[in-house]
């Protein structure tokens, strides 16, 4: 599911840029990691795909080094809400020498984000939480947001974990249980410590949940109407 969704995201983004002649070029390049220092939320299928990738591709020493970075990240952000965490700007644990080690299976959020200005990204990094606006392709963000929303709706419809998970904490859970990729669908509590109030406390979580429930209801109604008309 995650790999199919990743392929859809990449294909859709290519189509956006092919059709969008706005006179700007994406400034993102290998080695530029400003956006790799903000908190990332991902779905259960995405997290499981990353954990499987690491298990298959990383040797024992590399996995151990990643585990240490994960533990350090969790310890440094314990008890923080999302706005506080955003101001800390820690390196993503999956970074090595300025490059993403799981680039092939990186989450939709990472695939979808882009910038037209390195200067904007640098300014935001140096002054986090001050409202620096990045210059981005709005259509690209709309597309990847819709795809991520669609994945959540599909998971909820299948009665499996559909909530956004905090990537680092969710990865720790998946990395410590090699059976989770096969059993998560029957274990609704599996990612509980990587989501909800304890990870996304305050209004941010409530607003996100409410917004998703509204979108989910409208989507289900629309699908039922379409079935009734065929």
Tab-separated table of C-alpha atoms in Angstrom:
chain	number	residue	atom	x	y	z
A	1	UNK	CA	0.000	0.000	0.000
A	2	UNK	CA	2.749	2.429	0.949
A	3	UNK	CA	4.826	1.713	-2.134
A	4	UNK	CA	1.814	2.133	-4.436
A	5	UNK	CA	0.924	5.404	-2.728
A	6	UNK	CA	4.521	6.630	-2.986
A	7	UNK	CA	4.514	5.862	-6.717
A	8	UNK	CA	1.216	7.737	-7.123
A	9	UNK	CA	2.627	10.722	-5.218
A	10	UNK	CA	5.779	10.882	-7.343
A	11	UNK	CA	3.819	10.517	-10.584
A	12	UNK	CA	1.285	13.170	-9.591
A	13	UNK	CA	4.000	15.624	-8.573
A	14	UNK	CA	5.772	15.165	-11.905
A	15	UNK	CA	2.488	15.913	-13.670
A	16	UNK	CA	1.986	19.040	-11.565
A	17	UNK	CA	5.378	20.447	-12.485
A	18	UNK	CA	4.996	19.502	-16.144
A	19	UNK	CA	1.704	21.415	-16.327
A	20	UNK	CA	2.531	24.288	-13.975
A	21	UNK	CA	4.514	26.937	-15.856
A	22	UNK	CA	4.832	29.483	-13.055
A	23	UNK	CA	8.355	30.619	-13.907
A	24	UNK	CA	9.932	29.073	-10.819
A	25	UNK	CA	12.259	26.120	-10.326
A	26	UNK	CA	12.351	23.834	-7.308
A	27	UNK	CA	15.441	24.720	-5.271
A	28	UNK	CA	15.653	21.413	-3.393
A	29	UNK	CA	18.917	19.545	-3.964
A	30	UNK	CA	20.724	16.574	-2.438
A	31	UNK	CA	22.561	17.678	0.680
A	32	UNK	CA	20.136	20.490	1.534
A	33	UNK	CA	18.500	19.360	4.774
A	34	UNK	CA	16.604	22.346	6.160
A	35	UNK	CA	13.255	20.572	5.770
A	36	UNK	CA	14.715	17.400	7.334
A	37	UNK	CA	14.739	19.112	10.720
A	38	UNK	CA	11.017	19.580	11.216
A	39	UNK	CA	8.667	17.004	12.818
A	40	UNK	CA	7.127	14.575	10.333
A	41	UNK	CA	3.780	12.802	10.583
A	42	UNK	CA	3.206	9.611	8.605
A	43	UNK	CA	0.703	6.781	8.262
A	44	UNK	CA	1.136	3.248	9.587
A	45	UNK	CA	1.749	1.743	6.102
A	46	UNK	CA	4.487	4.324	5.445
A	47	UNK	CA	6.189	3.641	8.779
A	48	UNK	CA	6.053	-0.113	8.238
A	49	UNK	CA	7.555	0.282	4.760
A	50	UNK	CA	10.454	2.246	6.244
A	51	UNK	CA	11.037	-0.311	9.010
A	52	UNK	CA	11.021	-3.146	6.468
A	53	UNK	CA	13.431	-1.230	4.215
A	54	UNK	CA	15.873	-0.685	7.095
A	55	UNK	CA	15.644	-4.314	8.154
A	56	UNK	CA	16.411	-5.489	4.617
A	57	UNK	CA	19.036	-2.919	3.572
A	58	UNK	CA	20.957	-1.876	6.698
A	59	UNK	CA	23.634	-4.041	8.264
A	60	UNK	CA	23.687	-4.581	12.035
A	61	UNK	CA	26.063	-1.707	12.806
A	62	UNK	CA	24.090	0.760	10.687
A	63	UNK	CA	20.813	-0.281	12.314
A	64	UNK	CA	22.369	0.161	15.754
A	65	UNK	CA	23.562	3.667	14.854
A	66	UNK	CA	20.088	4.558	13.597
A	67	UNK	CA	18.533	3.205	16.793
A	68	UNK	CA	20.790	5.470	18.853
A	69	UNK	CA	19.759	8.518	16.806
A	70	UNK	CA	16.097	7.568	17.204
A	71	UNK	CA	16.446	7.248	20.977
A	72	UNK	CA	18.243	10.601	21.180
A	73	UNK	CA	15.522	12.310	19.116
A	74	UNK	CA	12.730	10.905	21.292
A	75	UNK	CA	14.525	11.881	24.509
A	76	UNK	CA	15.113	15.430	23.251
A	77	UNK	CA	11.435	15.977	22.332
A	78	UNK	CA	9.712	14.156	25.193
A	79	UNK	CA	6.703	16.084	26.516
A	80	UNK	CA	6.785	18.717	23.771
A	81	UNK	CA	3.762	19.634	21.699
A	82	UNK	CA	4.117	20.071	17.944
A	83	UNK	CA	4.820	23.809	18.031
A	84	UNK	CA	7.551	23.312	20.644
A	85	UNK	CA	9.017	20.406	18.699
A	86	UNK	CA	9.062	22.499	15.533
A	87	UNK	CA	11.326	25.058	17.214
A	88	UNK	CA	13.931	22.496	18.277
A	89	UNK	CA	14.973	21.599	14.699
A	90	UNK	CA	16.807	18.345	15.320
A	91	UNK	CA	18.289	16.375	12.443
A	92	UNK	CA	15.966	13.613	11.285
A	93	UNK	CA	17.429	10.306	12.589
A	94	UNK	CA	17.327	8.922	9.045
A	95	UNK	CA	19.910	11.453	7.873
A	96	UNK	CA	23.491	10.326	7.337
A	97	UNK	CA	26.084	12.838	6.117
A	98	UNK	CA	23.300	15.138	4.956
A	99	UNK	CA	21.454	12.492	2.924
A	100	UNK	CA	18.248	10.567	3.566
A	101	UNK	CA	19.058	6.892	4.107
A	102	UNK	CA	15.447	5.829	3.420
A	103	UNK	CA	14.863	8.135	0.460
A	104	UNK	CA	13.328	5.338	-1.614
A	105	UNK	CA	10.542	4.837	0.964
A	106	UNK	CA	10.388	8.312	2.533
A	107	UNK	CA	6.902	9.419	3.676
A	108	UNK	CA	4.405	11.281	1.513
A	109	UNK	CA	5.006	14.424	3.581
A	110	UNK	CA	8.685	14.395	2.611
A	111	UNK	CA	7.919	13.608	-1.045
A	112	UNK	CA	5.363	16.365	-1.289
A	113	UNK	CA	7.266	19.231	0.270
A	114	UNK	CA	9.451	21.425	-1.914
A	115	UNK	CA	10.777	24.954	-1.943
A	116	UNK	CA	11.473	27.576	-4.563
A	117	UNK	CA	13.903	29.399	-2.271
A	118	UNK	CA	16.856	28.084	-0.273
A	119	UNK	CA	17.049	31.502	1.373
A	120	UNK	CA	13.502	31.111	2.744
A	121	UNK	CA	14.362	27.681	4.121
A	122	UNK	CA	17.546	28.982	5.723
A	123	UNK	CA	15.667	31.890	7.288
A	124	UNK	CA	13.017	29.552	8.698
A	125	UNK	CA	15.723	27.247	10.063
A	126	UNK	CA	17.597	30.086	11.757
A	127	UNK	CA	14.412	31.666	13.163
A	128	UNK	CA	11.998	28.767	13.788
A	129	UNK	CA	8.485	29.513	14.925
A	130	UNK	CA	8.580	33.142	13.823
A	131	UNK	CA	6.255	32.718	10.858
A	132	UNK	CA	8.777	32.746	8.021
A	133	UNK	CA	6.836	31.910	4.857
A	134	UNK	CA	8.416	29.502	2.421
A	135	UNK	CA	7.980	30.038	-1.316
A	136	UNK	CA	6.478	26.780	-2.548
A	137	UNK	CA	4.279	25.287	-5.270
A	138	UNK	CA	0.806	25.364	-3.730
A	139	UNK	CA	-0.652	22.887	-6.219
A	140	UNK	CA	2.032	20.338	-5.356
A	141	UNK	CA	1.166	20.663	-1.671
A	142	UNK	CA	-2.538	20.331	-2.438
A	143	UNK	CA	-1.918	17.130	-4.414
A	144	UNK	CA	0.250	15.390	-1.831
A	145	UNK	CA	-2.144	16.453	0.942
A	146	UNK	CA	-5.065	14.910	-0.927
A	147	UNK	CA	-3.154	11.671	-1.477
A	148	UNK	CA	-2.234	11.431	2.199
A	149	UNK	CA	-5.844	12.111	3.120
A	150	UNK	CA	-6.970	9.408	0.697
A	151	UNK	CA	-4.611	6.894	2.299
A	152	UNK	CA	-6.035	7.707	5.727
A	153	UNK	CA	-9.587	7.278	4.429
A	154	UNK	CA	-8.677	3.897	2.909
A	155	UNK	CA	-7.176	2.732	6.214
A	156	UNK	CA	-10.199	3.882	8.232
A	157	UNK	CA	-12.542	2.169	5.770
A	158	UNK	CA	-10.557	-1.040	6.290
A	159	UNK	CA	-10.845	-0.627	10.089
A	160	UNK	CA	-7.083	-0.367	10.606
A	161	UNK	CA	-4.892	2.372	12.123
A	162	UNK	CA	-5.590	5.505	10.084
A	163	UNK	CA	-4.350	8.309	12.335
A	164	UNK	CA	-1.207	10.296	11.631
A	165	UNK	CA	1.752	8.967	13.588
A	166	UNK	CA	4.818	10.845	14.759
A	167	UNK	CA	7.417	9.310	12.443
A	168	UNK	CA	10.318	8.764	14.840
A	169	UNK	CA	8.255	7.244	17.642
A	170	UNK	CA	6.266	5.094	15.238
A	171	UNK	CA	9.447	3.853	13.578
A	172	UNK	CA	10.828	2.799	16.975
A	173	UNK	CA	7.712	0.678	17.534
A	174	UNK	CA	7.928	-0.922	14.087
A	175	UNK	CA	11.668	-1.514	14.303
A	176	UNK	CA	11.345	-3.389	17.570
A	177	UNK	CA	8.693	-5.795	16.281
A	178	UNK	CA	9.574	-7.608	13.058
A	179	UNK	CA	6.091	-9.198	12.942
A	180	UNK	CA	4.230	-5.890	12.937
A	181	UNK	CA	4.050	-5.581	9.139
A	182	UNK	CA	2.027	-8.807	9.095
A	183	UNK	CA	0.011	-8.310	12.292
A	184	UNK	CA	-0.756	-4.565	12.601
A	185	UNK	CA	-4.170	-4.897	10.969
A	186	UNK	CA	-5.392	-6.990	13.908
A	187	UNK	CA	-3.600	-4.886	16.524
A	188	UNK	CA	-5.347	-1.501	16.742
A	189	UNK	CA	-3.278	-0.547	19.795
A	190	UNK	CA	0.104	-1.179	18.150
A	191	UNK	CA	0.964	2.473	17.432
A	192	UNK	CA	-0.901	4.029	20.344
A	193	UNK	CA	2.218	5.586	21.892
A	194	UNK	CA	3.095	7.302	18.596
A	195	UNK	CA	-0.141	9.240	18.172
A	196	UNK	CA	-3.023	10.847	20.025
A	197	UNK	CA	-2.875	13.285	22.913
A	198	UNK	CA	0.394	12.037	24.353
A	199	UNK	CA	2.236	12.883	21.097
A	200	UNK	CA	0.050	15.562	19.520
A	201	UNK	CA	-1.361	17.346	22.600
A	202	UNK	CA	-3.610	20.360	22.540
A	203	UNK	CA	-5.850	21.999	19.912
A	204	UNK	CA	-3.682	20.842	16.989
A	205	UNK	CA	-4.714	17.232	17.557
A	206	UNK	CA	-8.394	18.027	18.126
A	207	UNK	CA	-8.652	20.189	15.015
A	208	UNK	CA	-6.896	17.585	12.886
A	209	UNK	CA	-9.189	14.805	14.115
A	210	UNK	CA	-12.312	16.881	13.549
A	211	UNK	CA	-11.230	17.947	10.076
A	212	UNK	CA	-10.473	14.366	9.066
A	213	UNK	CA	-13.793	13.034	10.382
A	214	UNK	CA	-15.650	15.615	8.286
A	215	UNK	CA	-13.680	14.707	5.161
A	216	UNK	CA	-14.190	10.998	5.842
A	217	UNK	CA	-17.968	11.350	6.199
A	218	UNK	CA	-18.245	13.375	2.991
A	219	UNK	CA	-16.057	10.883	1.090
A	220	UNK	CA	-18.130	7.900	2.252
A	221	UNK	CA	-21.343	9.694	1.266
A	222	UNK	CA	-19.915	10.524	-2.154
A	223	UNK	CA	-18.853	6.907	-2.738
A	224	UNK	CA	-22.286	5.652	-1.721
A	225	UNK	CA	-23.958	8.115	-4.110
A	226	UNK	CA	-21.731	6.928	-6.954
A	227	UNK	CA	-22.523	3.281	-6.224
A	228	UNK	CA	-26.236	4.085	-6.214
A	229	UNK	CA	-26.044	5.773	-9.613
A	230	UNK	CA	-24.292	2.854	-11.385
